mmCIF file of C-alpha atoms in Angstrom:
data_model
loop_
_atom_site.group_PDB
_atom_site.id
_atom_site.type_symbol
_atom_site.label_atom_id
_atom_site.label_comp_id
_atom_site.label_asym_id
_atom_site.label_seq_id
_atom_site.Cartn_x
_atom_site.Cartn_y
_atom_site.Cartn_z
ATOM 1 C CA THR A 1 87.784 128.497 110.621
ATOM 2 C CA ALA A 2 87.270 125.849 113.287
ATOM 3 C CA LYS A 3 88.372 126.583 116.822
ATOM 4 C CA ARG A 4 90.923 124.290 118.429
ATOM 5 C CA GLY A 5 89.077 121.693 120.515
ATOM 6 C CA ALA A 6 85.760 122.284 118.719
ATOM 7 C CA LEU A 7 85.586 118.626 117.643
ATOM 8 C CA LYS A 8 84.734 116.103 120.363
ATOM 9 C CA VAL A 9 85.615 112.393 120.336
ATOM 10 C CA GLY A 10 82.396 110.358 120.277
ATOM 11 C CA ARG A 11 80.334 113.268 118.959
ATOM 12 C CA ASP A 12 82.130 114.637 115.872
ATOM 13 C CA MET A 13 84.691 111.879 115.333
ATOM 14 C CA ALA A 14 85.278 108.283 116.433
ATOM 15 C CA THR A 15 81.543 107.603 116.533
ATOM 16 C CA THR A 16 81.445 104.095 115.030
ATOM 17 C CA PRO A 17 80.965 101.440 117.745
ATOM 18 C CA GLY A 18 84.055 99.323 118.329
ATOM 19 C CA LYS A 19 86.542 98.283 120.981
ATOM 20 C CA VAL A 20 90.260 97.826 121.457
ATOM 21 C CA VAL A 21 91.031 94.126 120.954
ATOM 22 C CA TYR A 22 94.830 94.314 121.110
ATOM 23 C CA ARG A 23 97.361 96.705 122.588
ATOM 24 C CA SER A 24 101.127 96.914 122.101
ATOM 25 C CA GLU A 25 103.686 99.570 122.935
ATOM 26 C CA VAL A 26 103.250 101.059 119.451
ATOM 27 C CA PHE A 27 99.509 100.810 118.707
ATOM 28 C CA GLU A 28 96.035 99.728 119.692
ATOM 29 C CA LEU A 29 93.982 97.621 117.305
ATOM 30 C CA ILE A 30 90.302 98.537 117.217
ATOM 31 C CA GLN A 31 87.717 96.046 115.959
ATOM 32 C CA TYR A 32 84.404 97.571 114.906
ATOM 33 C CA GLU A 33 80.995 96.071 115.621
ATOM 34 C CA PRO A 34 79.341 94.598 112.529
ATOM 35 C CA ALA A 35 76.386 96.565 111.184
ATOM 36 C CA THR A 36 75.144 93.652 109.067
ATOM 37 C CA LYS A 37 73.920 90.147 109.953
ATOM 38 C CA GLU A 38 76.822 88.608 108.052
ATOM 39 C CA VAL A 39 80.344 89.906 107.461
ATOM 40 C CA HIS A 40 82.959 88.998 104.908
ATOM 41 C CA ALA A 41 85.358 86.323 106.166
ATOM 42 C CA ARG A 42 88.451 88.285 105.172
ATOM 43 C CA PRO A 43 89.087 91.220 107.528
ATOM 44 C CA TYR A 44 89.633 94.773 106.361
ATOM 45 C CA LEU A 45 92.549 96.473 108.149
ATOM 46 C CA MET A 46 92.822 100.243 108.007
ATOM 47 C CA VAL A 47 96.317 101.638 108.585
ATOM 48 C CA SER A 48 95.891 105.198 109.735
ATOM 49 C CA PRO A 49 98.451 107.968 109.328
ATOM 50 C CA GLN A 50 100.783 108.209 112.315
ATOM 51 C CA ILE A 51 100.175 111.952 112.443
ATOM 52 C CA ASN A 52 96.373 112.242 112.105
ATOM 53 C CA LYS A 53 95.569 108.967 113.880
ATOM 54 C CA PHE A 54 92.559 106.795 113.132
ATOM 55 C CA TYR A 55 90.130 109.724 113.512
ATOM 56 C CA PHE A 56 90.970 110.459 109.896
ATOM 57 C CA TYR A 57 88.833 107.433 108.947
ATOM 58 C CA ASP A 58 85.985 107.966 111.418
ATOM 59 C CA LEU A 59 84.754 111.528 111.321
ATOM 60 C CA SER A 60 81.064 112.351 111.729
ATOM 61 C CA GLU A 61 78.556 109.621 110.931
ATOM 62 C CA LYS A 62 78.048 110.813 107.348
ATOM 63 C CA LYS A 63 81.796 111.316 106.767
ATOM 64 C CA SER A 64 83.101 108.046 108.159
ATOM 65 C CA LEU A 65 84.978 105.556 106.013
ATOM 66 C CA ILE A 66 84.877 103.110 108.940
ATOM 67 C CA ARG A 67 81.084 103.372 109.243
ATOM 68 C CA TYR A 68 80.776 102.812 105.491
ATOM 69 C CA ALA A 69 82.972 99.695 105.750
ATOM 70 C CA VAL A 70 80.897 98.105 108.516
ATOM 71 C CA ASP A 71 77.645 99.112 106.762
ATOM 72 C CA VAL A 72 78.662 97.094 103.669
ATOM 73 C CA GLY A 73 79.591 94.023 105.726
ATOM 74 C CA LEU A 74 83.352 94.348 106.041
ATOM 75 C CA GLN A 75 84.925 92.893 109.176
ATOM 76 C CA THR A 76 86.741 96.106 110.035
ATOM 77 C CA PHE A 77 89.855 96.770 112.118
ATOM 78 C CA ALA A 78 91.826 100.010 112.456
ATOM 79 C CA ILE A 79 95.222 100.816 113.907
ATOM 80 C CA SER A 80 95.351 103.678 116.409
ATOM 81 C CA TRP A 81 98.989 104.709 116.857
ATOM 82 C CA ARG A 82 100.487 105.709 120.176
ATOM 83 C CA ASN A 83 101.524 109.324 120.539
ATOM 84 C CA PRO A 84 105.304 108.966 120.805
ATOM 85 C CA GLY A 85 107.277 110.871 123.386
ATOM 86 C CA THR A 86 110.891 111.099 124.436
ATOM 87 C CA ALA A 87 110.979 107.409 125.433
ATOM 88 C CA GLN A 88 110.121 106.464 121.843
ATOM 89 C CA ARG A 89 112.752 108.704 120.241
ATOM 90 C CA ASP A 90 114.387 105.715 118.520
ATOM 91 C CA TRP A 91 111.217 104.620 116.731
ATOM 92 C CA ASN A 92 111.490 104.748 112.963
ATOM 93 C CA PHE A 93 109.687 103.510 109.868
ATOM 94 C CA ASP A 94 110.759 99.933 110.659
ATOM 95 C CA THR A 95 108.944 100.229 113.990
ATOM 96 C CA TYR A 96 105.687 101.161 112.247
ATOM 97 C CA VAL A 97 106.049 98.577 109.468
ATOM 98 C CA GLN A 98 106.636 95.781 111.995
ATOM 99 C CA ALA A 99 103.667 97.023 114.054
ATOM 100 C CA THR A 100 101.490 96.935 110.917
ATOM 101 C CA ILE A 101 102.516 93.332 110.277
ATOM 102 C CA GLU A 102 101.710 92.572 113.925
ATOM 103 C CA ALA A 103 98.229 94.098 113.424
ATOM 104 C CA VAL A 104 97.772 91.978 110.280
ATOM 105 C CA ASP A 105 98.575 88.861 112.305
ATOM 106 C CA VAL A 106 96.181 89.813 115.113
ATOM 107 C CA ALA A 107 93.324 90.517 112.662
ATOM 108 C CA ARG A 108 94.006 87.159 110.969
ATOM 109 C CA GLU A 109 93.967 85.356 114.309
ATOM 110 C CA ILE A 110 90.750 87.003 115.521
ATOM 111 C CA SER A 111 88.925 86.432 112.219
ATOM 112 C CA GLY A 112 90.356 83.003 111.430
ATOM 113 C CA SER A 113 91.229 84.230 107.934
ATOM 114 C CA PRO A 114 94.556 83.321 106.314
ATOM 115 C CA ASP A 115 94.922 86.867 104.969
ATOM 116 C CA VAL A 116 93.553 90.410 105.170
ATOM 117 C CA ASN A 117 92.684 93.265 102.858
ATOM 118 C CA ILE A 118 94.597 96.372 103.878
ATOM 119 C CA MET A 119 94.037 100.060 103.234
ATOM 120 C CA GLY A 120 96.257 102.974 104.146
ATOM 121 C CA ALA A 121 96.211 106.685 103.497
ATOM 122 C CA CYS A 122 98.921 109.316 103.559
ATOM 123 C CA LEU A 123 101.747 108.127 105.821
ATOM 124 C CA GLY A 124 99.615 105.075 106.699
ATOM 125 C CA GLY A 125 99.604 104.251 102.991
ATOM 126 C CA MET A 126 103.390 104.439 102.851
ATOM 127 C CA THR A 127 103.558 102.194 105.914
ATOM 128 C CA SER A 128 101.118 99.626 104.525
ATOM 129 C CA ALA A 129 102.918 99.613 101.148
ATOM 130 C CA LEU A 130 106.231 98.894 102.899
ATOM 131 C CA ALA A 131 104.602 96.151 104.997
ATOM 132 C CA GLN A 132 103.195 94.570 101.824
ATOM 133 C CA ALA A 133 106.568 94.752 100.071
ATOM 134 C CA HIS A 134 108.360 93.273 103.094
ATOM 135 C CA LEU A 135 105.924 90.361 103.353
ATOM 136 C CA ALA A 136 106.081 89.758 99.584
ATOM 137 C CA ALA A 137 109.895 89.652 99.709
ATOM 138 C CA ARG A 138 109.639 87.021 102.444
ATOM 139 C CA GLY A 139 107.083 85.032 100.433
ATOM 140 C CA GLU A 140 104.379 85.506 103.069
ATOM 141 C CA ASN A 141 100.853 85.847 101.672
ATOM 142 C CA LYS A 142 99.193 87.516 104.650
ATOM 143 C CA ILE A 143 97.782 90.436 102.661
ATOM 144 C CA ARG A 144 95.354 89.657 99.837
ATOM 145 C CA ASN A 145 94.701 93.166 98.499
ATOM 146 C CA GLY A 146 96.011 96.622 99.270
ATOM 147 C CA THR A 147 94.432 100.011 98.692
ATOM 148 C CA LEU A 148 96.320 103.291 98.972
ATOM 149 C CA MET A 149 94.681 106.702 99.315
ATOM 150 C CA VAL A 150 96.529 110.015 98.992
ATOM 151 C CA THR A 151 99.842 108.180 99.290
ATOM 152 C CA LEU A 152 103.181 109.390 98.009
ATOM 153 C CA LEU A 153 105.473 106.472 97.161
ATOM 154 C CA ASP A 154 108.148 108.177 95.054
ATOM 155 C CA THR A 155 109.838 110.330 97.689
ATOM 156 C CA ALA A 156 112.901 110.875 95.481
ATOM 157 C CA SER A 157 111.101 113.147 93.027
ATOM 158 C CA GLU A 158 110.594 116.855 93.562
ATOM 159 C CA GLY A 159 107.104 118.192 94.008
ATOM 160 C CA ARG A 160 104.747 120.148 96.213
ATOM 161 C CA MET A 161 105.167 117.629 99.017
ATOM 162 C CA PHE A 162 108.732 118.825 99.441
ATOM 163 C CA LEU A 163 108.080 122.532 98.988
ATOM 164 C CA PHE A 164 108.902 123.170 102.658
ATOM 165 C CA ALA A 165 111.303 120.257 103.165
ATOM 166 C CA THR A 166 114.439 122.110 102.179
ATOM 167 C CA PRO A 167 117.863 121.289 103.606
ATOM 168 C CA GLN A 168 117.448 124.313 105.894
ATOM 169 C CA THR A 169 114.012 123.314 107.247
ATOM 170 C CA LEU A 170 115.173 119.726 107.766
ATOM 171 C CA ALA A 171 118.188 121.025 109.724
ATOM 172 C CA ILE A 172 115.827 123.092 111.901
ATOM 173 C CA ALA A 173 113.589 120.039 112.474
ATOM 174 C CA ARG A 174 116.606 117.978 113.558
ATOM 175 C CA LYS A 175 117.694 120.736 115.943
ATOM 176 C CA VAL A 176 114.186 121.117 117.412
ATOM 177 C CA SER A 177 113.855 117.365 117.987
ATOM 178 C CA GLU A 178 117.391 116.910 119.358
ATOM 179 C CA ARG A 179 116.400 117.202 123.033
ATOM 180 C CA THR A 180 113.143 115.185 123.050
ATOM 181 C CA GLY A 181 113.457 113.017 119.949
ATOM 182 C CA VAL A 182 110.058 114.127 118.641
ATOM 183 C CA ILE A 183 108.453 117.143 117.007
ATOM 184 C CA ASP A 184 105.094 118.229 118.429
ATOM 185 C CA GLY A 185 102.169 118.792 116.083
ATOM 186 C CA TRP A 186 102.101 122.523 116.785
ATOM 187 C CA GLN A 187 105.779 122.723 115.740
ATOM 188 C CA MET A 188 105.064 120.897 112.491
ATOM 189 C CA ALA A 189 102.193 123.271 111.750
#
């Protein structure tokens, strides 16, 4: 078992060179340095899970999806979500979907491309799927292709995902978050 704090940013995760190119109240958009002489014109936007953050995509050098993307010539961007606190207690899925669309627009502006390819995993996949559906309903073609990894879209069906999400545990979660508006990671664990 790994000890808490054993992983270090810049050594064991978040090792791919890049910089924050845009910051909002909800997220920072990181653009990664190209690793090839030429990059694809259409940017590749990675929507990270709100819980695990963008580190999920950029672990050690040999376990980094971001490093792989830049190594094959993709113009790569990733969303790094803000850790919400009491002041953000009213944030909801709409907040994250609108922020994803904002990140799409920023990546389009920086790259000069009319659209992006988008990829999301876990909760980031749900968020990117909702952003794609919203834009499609509005007739906006800002996203060319979407890829989802480990993403549950049918939340109405029963399954292992909801093994612990019983009416009783949801009531406890609401009670715990009543005062601050958020549930800390250690409480979720």
